[in-house]
Coordinates of C-alpha atoms and ligand atoms in Angstrom, one line a residue:
X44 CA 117.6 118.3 96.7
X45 CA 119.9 115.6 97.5
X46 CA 122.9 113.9 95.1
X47 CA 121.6 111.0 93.5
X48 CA 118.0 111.7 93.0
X49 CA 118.8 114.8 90.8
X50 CA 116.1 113.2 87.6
X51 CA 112.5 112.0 88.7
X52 CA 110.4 110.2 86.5
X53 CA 107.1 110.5 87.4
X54 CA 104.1 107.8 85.8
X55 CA 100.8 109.0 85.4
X56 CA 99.9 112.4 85.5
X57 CA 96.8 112.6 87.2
X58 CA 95.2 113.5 90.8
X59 CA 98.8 112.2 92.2
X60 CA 101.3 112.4 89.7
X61 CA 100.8 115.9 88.4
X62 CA 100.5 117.8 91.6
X63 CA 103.7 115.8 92.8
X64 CA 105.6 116.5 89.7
X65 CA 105.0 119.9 89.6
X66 CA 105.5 120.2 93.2
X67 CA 108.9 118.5 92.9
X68 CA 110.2 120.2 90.1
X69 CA 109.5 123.7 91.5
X70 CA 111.8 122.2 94.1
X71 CA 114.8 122.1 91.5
X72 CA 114.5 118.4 90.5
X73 CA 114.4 117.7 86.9
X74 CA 111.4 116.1 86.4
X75 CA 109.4 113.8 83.4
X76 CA 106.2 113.5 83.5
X77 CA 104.7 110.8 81.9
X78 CA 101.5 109.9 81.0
X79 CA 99.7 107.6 78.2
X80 CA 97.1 109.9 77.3
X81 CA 99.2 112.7 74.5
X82 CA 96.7 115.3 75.5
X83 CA 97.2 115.4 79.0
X84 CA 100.5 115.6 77.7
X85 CA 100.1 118.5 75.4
X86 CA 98.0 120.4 77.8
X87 CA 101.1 120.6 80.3
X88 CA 103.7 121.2 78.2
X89 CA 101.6 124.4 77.3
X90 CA 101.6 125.2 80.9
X91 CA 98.2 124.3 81.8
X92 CA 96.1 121.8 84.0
X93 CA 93.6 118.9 83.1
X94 CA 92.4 118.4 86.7
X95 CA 91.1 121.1 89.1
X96 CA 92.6 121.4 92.4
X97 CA 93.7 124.7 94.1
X98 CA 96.9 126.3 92.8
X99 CA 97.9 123.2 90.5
X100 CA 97.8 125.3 87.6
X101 CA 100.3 127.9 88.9
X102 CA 102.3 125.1 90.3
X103 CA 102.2 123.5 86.7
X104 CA 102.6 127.2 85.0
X105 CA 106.1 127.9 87.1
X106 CA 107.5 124.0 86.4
X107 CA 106.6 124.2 83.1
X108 CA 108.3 127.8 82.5
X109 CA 111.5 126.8 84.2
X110 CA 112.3 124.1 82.1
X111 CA 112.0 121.8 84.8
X112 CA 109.1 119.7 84.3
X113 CA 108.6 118.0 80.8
X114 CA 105.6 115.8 80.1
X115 CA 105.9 113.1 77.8
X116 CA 104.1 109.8 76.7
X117 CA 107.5 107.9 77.1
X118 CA 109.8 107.8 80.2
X119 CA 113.0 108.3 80.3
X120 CA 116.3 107.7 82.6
X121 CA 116.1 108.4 86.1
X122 CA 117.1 108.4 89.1
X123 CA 114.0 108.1 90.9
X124 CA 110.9 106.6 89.0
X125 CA 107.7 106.4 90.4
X126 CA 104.6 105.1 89.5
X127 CA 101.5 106.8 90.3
X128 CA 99.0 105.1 87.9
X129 CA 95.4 104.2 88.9
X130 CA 94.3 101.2 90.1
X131 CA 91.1 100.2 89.9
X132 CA 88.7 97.2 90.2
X133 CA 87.0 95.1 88.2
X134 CA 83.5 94.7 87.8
X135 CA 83.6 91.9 90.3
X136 CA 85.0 93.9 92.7
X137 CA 88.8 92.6 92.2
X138 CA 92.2 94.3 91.6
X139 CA 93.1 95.7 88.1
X140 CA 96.8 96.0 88.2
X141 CA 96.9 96.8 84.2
X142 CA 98.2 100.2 84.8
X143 CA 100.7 99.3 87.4
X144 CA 102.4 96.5 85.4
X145 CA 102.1 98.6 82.3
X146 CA 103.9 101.3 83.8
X147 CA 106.5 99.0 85.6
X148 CA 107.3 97.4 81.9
X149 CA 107.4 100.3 80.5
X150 CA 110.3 102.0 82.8
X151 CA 112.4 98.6 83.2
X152 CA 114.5 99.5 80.2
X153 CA 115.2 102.7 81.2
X154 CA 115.9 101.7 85.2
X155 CA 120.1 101.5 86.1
X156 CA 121.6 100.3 88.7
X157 CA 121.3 102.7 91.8
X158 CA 117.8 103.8 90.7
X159 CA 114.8 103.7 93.5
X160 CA 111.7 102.6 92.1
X161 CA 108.7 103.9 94.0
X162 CA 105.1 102.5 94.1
X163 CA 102.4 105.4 95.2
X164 CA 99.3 103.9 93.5
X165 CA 97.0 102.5 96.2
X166 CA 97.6 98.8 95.6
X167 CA 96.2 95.5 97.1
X168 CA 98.8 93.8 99.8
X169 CA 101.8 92.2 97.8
X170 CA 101.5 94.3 94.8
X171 CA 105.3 96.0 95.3
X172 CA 106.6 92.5 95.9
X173 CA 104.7 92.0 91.5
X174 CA 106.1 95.3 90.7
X175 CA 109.9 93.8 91.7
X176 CA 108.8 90.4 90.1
X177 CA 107.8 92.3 86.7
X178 CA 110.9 95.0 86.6
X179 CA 113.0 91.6 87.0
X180 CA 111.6 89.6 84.7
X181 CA 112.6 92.8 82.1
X182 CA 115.6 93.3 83.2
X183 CA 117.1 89.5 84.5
X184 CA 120.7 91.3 84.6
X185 CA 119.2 94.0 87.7
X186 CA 119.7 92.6 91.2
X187 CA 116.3 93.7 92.5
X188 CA 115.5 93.4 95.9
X189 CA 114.0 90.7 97.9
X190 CA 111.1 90.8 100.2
X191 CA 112.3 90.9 104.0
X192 CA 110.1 91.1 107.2
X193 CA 111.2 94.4 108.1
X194 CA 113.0 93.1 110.8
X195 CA 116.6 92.3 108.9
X196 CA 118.9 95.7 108.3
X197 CA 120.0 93.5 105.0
X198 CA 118.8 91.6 102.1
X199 CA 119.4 88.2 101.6
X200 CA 121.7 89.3 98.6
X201 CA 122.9 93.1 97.5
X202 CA 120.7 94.7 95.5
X203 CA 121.0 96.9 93.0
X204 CA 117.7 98.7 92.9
X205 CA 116.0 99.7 95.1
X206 CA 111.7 99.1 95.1
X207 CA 109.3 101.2 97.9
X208 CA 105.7 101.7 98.3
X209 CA 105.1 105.2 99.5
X210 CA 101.0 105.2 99.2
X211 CA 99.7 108.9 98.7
X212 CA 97.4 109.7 101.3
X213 CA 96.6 113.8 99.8
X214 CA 92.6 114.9 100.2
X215 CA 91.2 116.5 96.9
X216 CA 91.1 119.6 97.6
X217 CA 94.2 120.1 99.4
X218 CA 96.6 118.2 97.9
X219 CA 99.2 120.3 97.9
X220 CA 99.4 121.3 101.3
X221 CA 99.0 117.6 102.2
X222 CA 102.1 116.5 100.0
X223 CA 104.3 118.3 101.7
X224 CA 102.4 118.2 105.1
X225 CA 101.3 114.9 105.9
X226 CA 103.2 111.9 107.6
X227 CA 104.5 109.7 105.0
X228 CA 104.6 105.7 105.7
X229 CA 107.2 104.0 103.8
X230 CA 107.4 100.5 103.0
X231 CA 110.4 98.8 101.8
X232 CA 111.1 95.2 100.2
X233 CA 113.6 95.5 101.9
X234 CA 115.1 97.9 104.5
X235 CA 118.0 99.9 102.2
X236 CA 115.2 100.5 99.7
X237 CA 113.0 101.6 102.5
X238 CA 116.0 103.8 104.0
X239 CA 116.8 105.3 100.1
X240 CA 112.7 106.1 99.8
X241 CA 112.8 108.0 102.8
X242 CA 116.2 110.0 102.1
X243 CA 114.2 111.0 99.1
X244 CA 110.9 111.9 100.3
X245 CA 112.6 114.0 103.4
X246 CA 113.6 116.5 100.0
X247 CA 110.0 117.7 100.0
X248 CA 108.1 116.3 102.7
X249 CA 107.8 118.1 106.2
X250 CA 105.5 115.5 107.9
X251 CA 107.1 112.6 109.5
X252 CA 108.3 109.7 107.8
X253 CA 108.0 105.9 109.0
X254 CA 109.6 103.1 107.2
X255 CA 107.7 99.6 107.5
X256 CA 107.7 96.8 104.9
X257 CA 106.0 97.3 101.9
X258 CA 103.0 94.9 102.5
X259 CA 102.0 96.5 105.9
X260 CA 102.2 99.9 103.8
X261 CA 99.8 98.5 101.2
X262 CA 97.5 97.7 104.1
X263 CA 98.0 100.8 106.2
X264 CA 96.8 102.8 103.1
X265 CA 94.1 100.3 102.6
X266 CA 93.3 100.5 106.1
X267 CA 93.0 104.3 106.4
X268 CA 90.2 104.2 103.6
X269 CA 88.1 101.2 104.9
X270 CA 88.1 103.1 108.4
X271 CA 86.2 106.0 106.8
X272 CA 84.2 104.3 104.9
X273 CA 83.0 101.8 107.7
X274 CA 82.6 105.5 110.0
X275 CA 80.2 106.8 107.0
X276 CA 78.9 103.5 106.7
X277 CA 77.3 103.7 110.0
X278 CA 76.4 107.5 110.0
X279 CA 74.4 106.1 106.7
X280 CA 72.8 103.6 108.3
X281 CA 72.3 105.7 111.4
X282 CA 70.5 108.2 108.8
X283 CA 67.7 105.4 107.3
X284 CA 67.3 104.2 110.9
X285 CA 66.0 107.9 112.0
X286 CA 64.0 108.6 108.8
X287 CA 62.0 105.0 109.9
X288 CA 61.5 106.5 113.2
X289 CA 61.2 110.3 112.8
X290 CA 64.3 111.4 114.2
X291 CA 66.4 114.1 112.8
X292 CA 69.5 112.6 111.8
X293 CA 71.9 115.9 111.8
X294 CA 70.4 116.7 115.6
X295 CA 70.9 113.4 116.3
X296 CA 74.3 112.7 115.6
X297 CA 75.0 116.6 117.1
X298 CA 74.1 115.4 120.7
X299 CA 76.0 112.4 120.0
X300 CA 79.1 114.1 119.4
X301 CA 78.8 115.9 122.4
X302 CA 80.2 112.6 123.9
X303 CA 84.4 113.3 124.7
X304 CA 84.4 109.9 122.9
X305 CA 82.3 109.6 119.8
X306 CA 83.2 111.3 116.5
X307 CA 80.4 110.3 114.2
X308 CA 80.9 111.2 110.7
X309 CA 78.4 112.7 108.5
X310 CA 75.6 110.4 106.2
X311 CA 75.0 111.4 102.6
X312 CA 74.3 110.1 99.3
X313 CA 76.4 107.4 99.1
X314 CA 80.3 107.3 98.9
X315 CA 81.9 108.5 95.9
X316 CA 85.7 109.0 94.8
X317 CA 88.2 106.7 93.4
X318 CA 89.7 106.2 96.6
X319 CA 87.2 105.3 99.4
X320 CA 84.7 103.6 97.3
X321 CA 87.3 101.6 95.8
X322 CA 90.2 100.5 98.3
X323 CA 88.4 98.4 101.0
X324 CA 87.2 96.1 98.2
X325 CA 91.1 95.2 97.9
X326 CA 90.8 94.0 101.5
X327 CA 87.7 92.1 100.9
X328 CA 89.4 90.5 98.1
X329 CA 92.3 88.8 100.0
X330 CA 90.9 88.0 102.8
X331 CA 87.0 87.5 102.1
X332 CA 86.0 85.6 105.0
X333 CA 87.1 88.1 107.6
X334 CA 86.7 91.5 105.6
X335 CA 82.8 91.0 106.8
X336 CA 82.3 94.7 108.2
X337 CA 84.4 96.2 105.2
X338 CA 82.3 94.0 103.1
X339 CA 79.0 95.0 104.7
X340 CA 79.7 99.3 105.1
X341 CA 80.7 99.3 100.9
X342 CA 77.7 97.4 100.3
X343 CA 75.8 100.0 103.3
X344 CA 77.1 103.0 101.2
X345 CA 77.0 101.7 97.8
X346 CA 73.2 101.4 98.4
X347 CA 72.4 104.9 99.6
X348 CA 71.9 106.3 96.0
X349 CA 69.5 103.8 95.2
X350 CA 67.6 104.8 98.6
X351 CA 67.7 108.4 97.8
X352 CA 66.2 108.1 94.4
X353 CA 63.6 106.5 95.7
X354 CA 63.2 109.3 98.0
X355 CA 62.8 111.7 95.7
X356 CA 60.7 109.9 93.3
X357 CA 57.8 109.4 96.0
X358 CA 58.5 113.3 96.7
X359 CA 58.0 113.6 93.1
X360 CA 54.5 112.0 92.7
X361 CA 53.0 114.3 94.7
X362 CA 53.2 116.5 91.5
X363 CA 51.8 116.5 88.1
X364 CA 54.8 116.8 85.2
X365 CA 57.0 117.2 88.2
X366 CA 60.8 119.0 87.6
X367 CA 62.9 117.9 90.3
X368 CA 66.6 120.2 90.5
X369 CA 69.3 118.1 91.6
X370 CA 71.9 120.3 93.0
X371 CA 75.3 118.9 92.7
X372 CA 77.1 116.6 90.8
X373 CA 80.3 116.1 92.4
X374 CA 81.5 113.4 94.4
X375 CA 81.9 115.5 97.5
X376 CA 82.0 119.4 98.1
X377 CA 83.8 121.9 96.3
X378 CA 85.5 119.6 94.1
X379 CA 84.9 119.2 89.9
X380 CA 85.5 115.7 90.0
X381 CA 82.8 113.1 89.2
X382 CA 84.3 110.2 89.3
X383 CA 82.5 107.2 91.3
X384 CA 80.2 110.4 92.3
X385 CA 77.0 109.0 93.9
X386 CA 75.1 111.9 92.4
X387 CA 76.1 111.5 89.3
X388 CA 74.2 107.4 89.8
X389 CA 71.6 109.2 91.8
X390 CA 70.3 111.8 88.6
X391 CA 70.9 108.9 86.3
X392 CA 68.8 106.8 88.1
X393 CA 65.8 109.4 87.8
X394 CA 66.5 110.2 84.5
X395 CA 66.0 106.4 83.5
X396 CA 62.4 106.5 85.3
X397 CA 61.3 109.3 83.3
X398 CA 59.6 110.1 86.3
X399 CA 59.9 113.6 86.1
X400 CA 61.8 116.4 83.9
X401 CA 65.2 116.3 86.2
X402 CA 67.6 119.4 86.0
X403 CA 70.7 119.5 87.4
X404 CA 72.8 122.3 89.0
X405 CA 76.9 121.8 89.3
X406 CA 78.7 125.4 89.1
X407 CA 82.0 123.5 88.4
X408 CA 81.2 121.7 85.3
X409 CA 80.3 123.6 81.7
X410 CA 79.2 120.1 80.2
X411 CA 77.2 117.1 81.6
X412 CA 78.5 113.8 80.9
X413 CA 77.5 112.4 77.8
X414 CA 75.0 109.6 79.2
X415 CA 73.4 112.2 81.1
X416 CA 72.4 114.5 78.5
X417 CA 71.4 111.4 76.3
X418 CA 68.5 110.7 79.1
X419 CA 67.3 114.4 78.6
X420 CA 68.8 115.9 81.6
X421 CA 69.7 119.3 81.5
X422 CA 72.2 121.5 83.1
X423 CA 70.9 125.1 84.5
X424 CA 72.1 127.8 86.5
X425 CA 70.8 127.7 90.3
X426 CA 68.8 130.3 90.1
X427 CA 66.5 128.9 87.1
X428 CA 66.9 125.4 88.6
X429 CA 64.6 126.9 91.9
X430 CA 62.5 128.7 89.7
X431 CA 61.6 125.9 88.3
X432 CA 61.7 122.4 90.9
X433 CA 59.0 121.2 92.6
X434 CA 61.1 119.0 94.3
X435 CA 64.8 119.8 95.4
X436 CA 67.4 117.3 96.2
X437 CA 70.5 118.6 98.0
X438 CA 73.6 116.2 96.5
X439 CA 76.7 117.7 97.5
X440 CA 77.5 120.8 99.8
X441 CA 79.1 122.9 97.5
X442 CA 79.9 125.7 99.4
X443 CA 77.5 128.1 96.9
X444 CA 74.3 125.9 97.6
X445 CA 74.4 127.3 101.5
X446 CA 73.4 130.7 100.9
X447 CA 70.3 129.7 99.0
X448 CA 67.3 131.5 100.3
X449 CA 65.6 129.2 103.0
X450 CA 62.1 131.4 101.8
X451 CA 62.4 129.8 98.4
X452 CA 63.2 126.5 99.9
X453 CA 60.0 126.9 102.0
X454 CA 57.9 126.6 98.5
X455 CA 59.4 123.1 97.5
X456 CA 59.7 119.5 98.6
X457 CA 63.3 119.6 99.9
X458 CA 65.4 116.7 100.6
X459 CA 69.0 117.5 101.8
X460 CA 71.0 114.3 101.9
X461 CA 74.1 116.3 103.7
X462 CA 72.5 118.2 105.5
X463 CA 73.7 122.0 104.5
X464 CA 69.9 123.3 105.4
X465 CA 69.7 121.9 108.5
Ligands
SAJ566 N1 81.7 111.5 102.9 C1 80.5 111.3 103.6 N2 80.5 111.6 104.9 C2 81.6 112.0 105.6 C3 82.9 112.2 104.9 C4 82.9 111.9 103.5 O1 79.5 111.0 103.0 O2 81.5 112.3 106.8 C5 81.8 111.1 101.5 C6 82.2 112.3 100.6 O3 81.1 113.1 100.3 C7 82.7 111.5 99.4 C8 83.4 110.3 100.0 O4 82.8 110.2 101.3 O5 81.7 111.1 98.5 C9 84.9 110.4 100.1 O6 85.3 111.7 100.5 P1 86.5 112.0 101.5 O7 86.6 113.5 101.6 O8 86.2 111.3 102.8 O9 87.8 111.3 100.9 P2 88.5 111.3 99.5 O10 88.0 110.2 98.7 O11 88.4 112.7 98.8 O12 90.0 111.1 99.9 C10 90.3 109.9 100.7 C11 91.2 110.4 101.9 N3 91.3 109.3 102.8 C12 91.0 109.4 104.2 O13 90.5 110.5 104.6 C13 91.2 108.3 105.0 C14 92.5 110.9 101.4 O14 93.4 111.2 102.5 C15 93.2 109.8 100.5 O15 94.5 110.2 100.1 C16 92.3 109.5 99.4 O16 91.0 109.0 99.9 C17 93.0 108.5 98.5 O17 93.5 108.9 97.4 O18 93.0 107.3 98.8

């Protein structure tokens, strides 16, 4: 740890801003976690975790124990603050920068001159440029930076803090290998608070680090996550184009592969997360008339689900008093998390066409959401869930569904939208 960034305030303690708290803190920094929701809150001042991801909790435990990492529903001074907040969109598919100017508000009285202020939440191009605009309009007597091109080593006036977008860029699932691991790209208002950011994130962070302004930094991270969702976009479409002409999709895009220069990503159920099925509407939304691809692969995987259900629903009335097992709930593989999870639409989707008695198999979960056991769907172990299906729809690849018995399989309408039994 270097002088000067000693004290870290970290906002939001979720999928970001827990594992990089506790990450930071075991790293001798003195760390406050804050978050809105008390208990989250309570939870990690007990030592434990809210989220699942691999070693958070011992990560958390150590922090915790050494004194290091405090949670609290308030921030505090700092050194370094950074904001780590969700953003999502609205129902028309714009920005919701709530969180984000909540959490900026709520720091300014607490930021001093010297501080660096960092934005990781994935944010819409010119969102670090509001986050200056709001901390100023708190605190008038700050000098906060101004916007530069990137190309100036100064700002137009001395600032006194400095304000960075560093956008996390961590996969579930291995996020903390990935924080420390991955390239970070660092994007300044202006160059000094791009320079600070990185003197800070070299602390913990053994991938390389870039500086750029912060608006090409929003759009890199936006970038990143409309180029795999346009790349499962067309392995989607690929996979509706060989079920029309009785190709096998997996084969298929196998041979294809075998090309030196095509990569072609794998089709399933639709997109899920709060990342990818989220971020390349922020690009849409500032520049509509040219995000036409982005447009067209969110709207490409967004209707996947609906085309799966009705998969399973004509597999389904080939039976009388069918039971259809759904196995999977999770956005993607060997996760807990069902947020944006295009299962999750897909069983509730059945479940409203009381087509069929629908069951549902998801070993990382001990309690279905509440709207899904209001429709009457129930959650079973695998075993009784293949007893029981006539029809059995593969939603995630859960690394425990791939050693189910391909003889048992045999007696069943199967559909396998990833492709796990192939
Ligand atoms: N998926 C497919 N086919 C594929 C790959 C993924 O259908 O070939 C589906 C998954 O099942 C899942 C969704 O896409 O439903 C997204 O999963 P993911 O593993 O591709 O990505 P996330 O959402 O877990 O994390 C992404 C990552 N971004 C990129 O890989 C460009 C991660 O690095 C980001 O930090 C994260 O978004 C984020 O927070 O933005």
């Amino acid at each position: 740890m270097k002088p000067g960034f000693e004290r870290v305030c970290v906002m939001g303690l979720g999928y970001i801003g827990l594992p990089t708290a506790s990450l930071i803190a075991n790293r001798g920094f003195h760390v406050r976690g804050v978050d809105v929701n008390r208990e989250t809150v309570e939870t990690i001042n007990r030592g434990g975790v809210h989220i699942v991801e691999p070693d958070l909790d011992i990560l958390v435990r150590s922090a915790v124990g050494s004194g290091q990492l405090v949670a609290d529903t308030e921030p505090a001074p700092a050194d370094v603050f950074i904001i780590a907040v969700p953003t999502p969109i609205c129902p028309s598919h714009g920005p919701d920068l709530t969180y984000v100017e909540q959490a900026t508000r709520a720091i300014a009285s607490h930021v001093a001159p010297g501080n660096l202020v960092i934005l990781e939440s994935t944010s819409p191009v010119g969102t670090t440029e509001k986050v200056a605009a709001w901390l100023s309009e708190e605190r008038p007597d700050l000098r906060t930076p101004v916007a530069t091109d990137g190309a100036s080593d100064t700002t137009p006036r001395e600032a006194q803090v400095f304000i960075a977008h560093c956008p996390e860029r961590v996969l579930p699932g291995q996020i903390l290998r990935e924080l420390v691991d991955n390239d970070r790209v660092i994007g300044g208002i202006d160059r000094a608070s791009a320079e600070r950011a990185r003197e800070f994130y070299e602390c913990f962070v053994s991938g390389e680090i870039v500086l750029t302004t912060a608006r090409t930094a929003e759009l890199c991270k936006l970038t990143e996550n409309a180029s795999r969702d346009v790349g499962i976009a067309f392995a989607n479409e690929l996979s509706l184009i060989c079920e029309k002409l009785g190709v096998n999709v997996w084969e298929l895009i196998g041979l294809a592969n075998r090309h030196p220069r095509v990569n072609i990503l794998r089709p399933g159920p639709g997109v899920g997360g709060h990342c990818i099925a989220v971020d390349p509407w922020f690009i849409v939304d500032s520049a509509p008339e040219e995000a036409r691809l982005i447009r067209t692969a969110r709207e490409v995987n967004d209707g996947k689900p609906h085309h799966v259900v009705r998969s399973i629903v004509a597999a389904a009335a080939r039976f009388r008093d069918p039971v259809i097992a759904c196995l999977g709930l999770a956005f993607k593989a060997n996760v807990d998390d069902l947020r944006e999870s295009p299962a999750v639409e897909i069983v509730k989707e059945l479940a409203e066409r009381h087509a069929a008695r629908v069951l549902v198999v998801e070993p990382h979960i001990r309690k279905l959401p509440a709207p899904l056991s209001a429709l009457g769907v129930e959650l079973v172990p695998l075993g009784a869930a293949l007893e029981q299906a006539d029809v059995v729809a593969l939603l995630v690849d859960h690394r425990v569904f791939a050693s189910v018995d391909k003889e048992v399989l045999l007696r069943k309408v199967v559909i396998d939208t990833r492709g796990l039994w192939q």
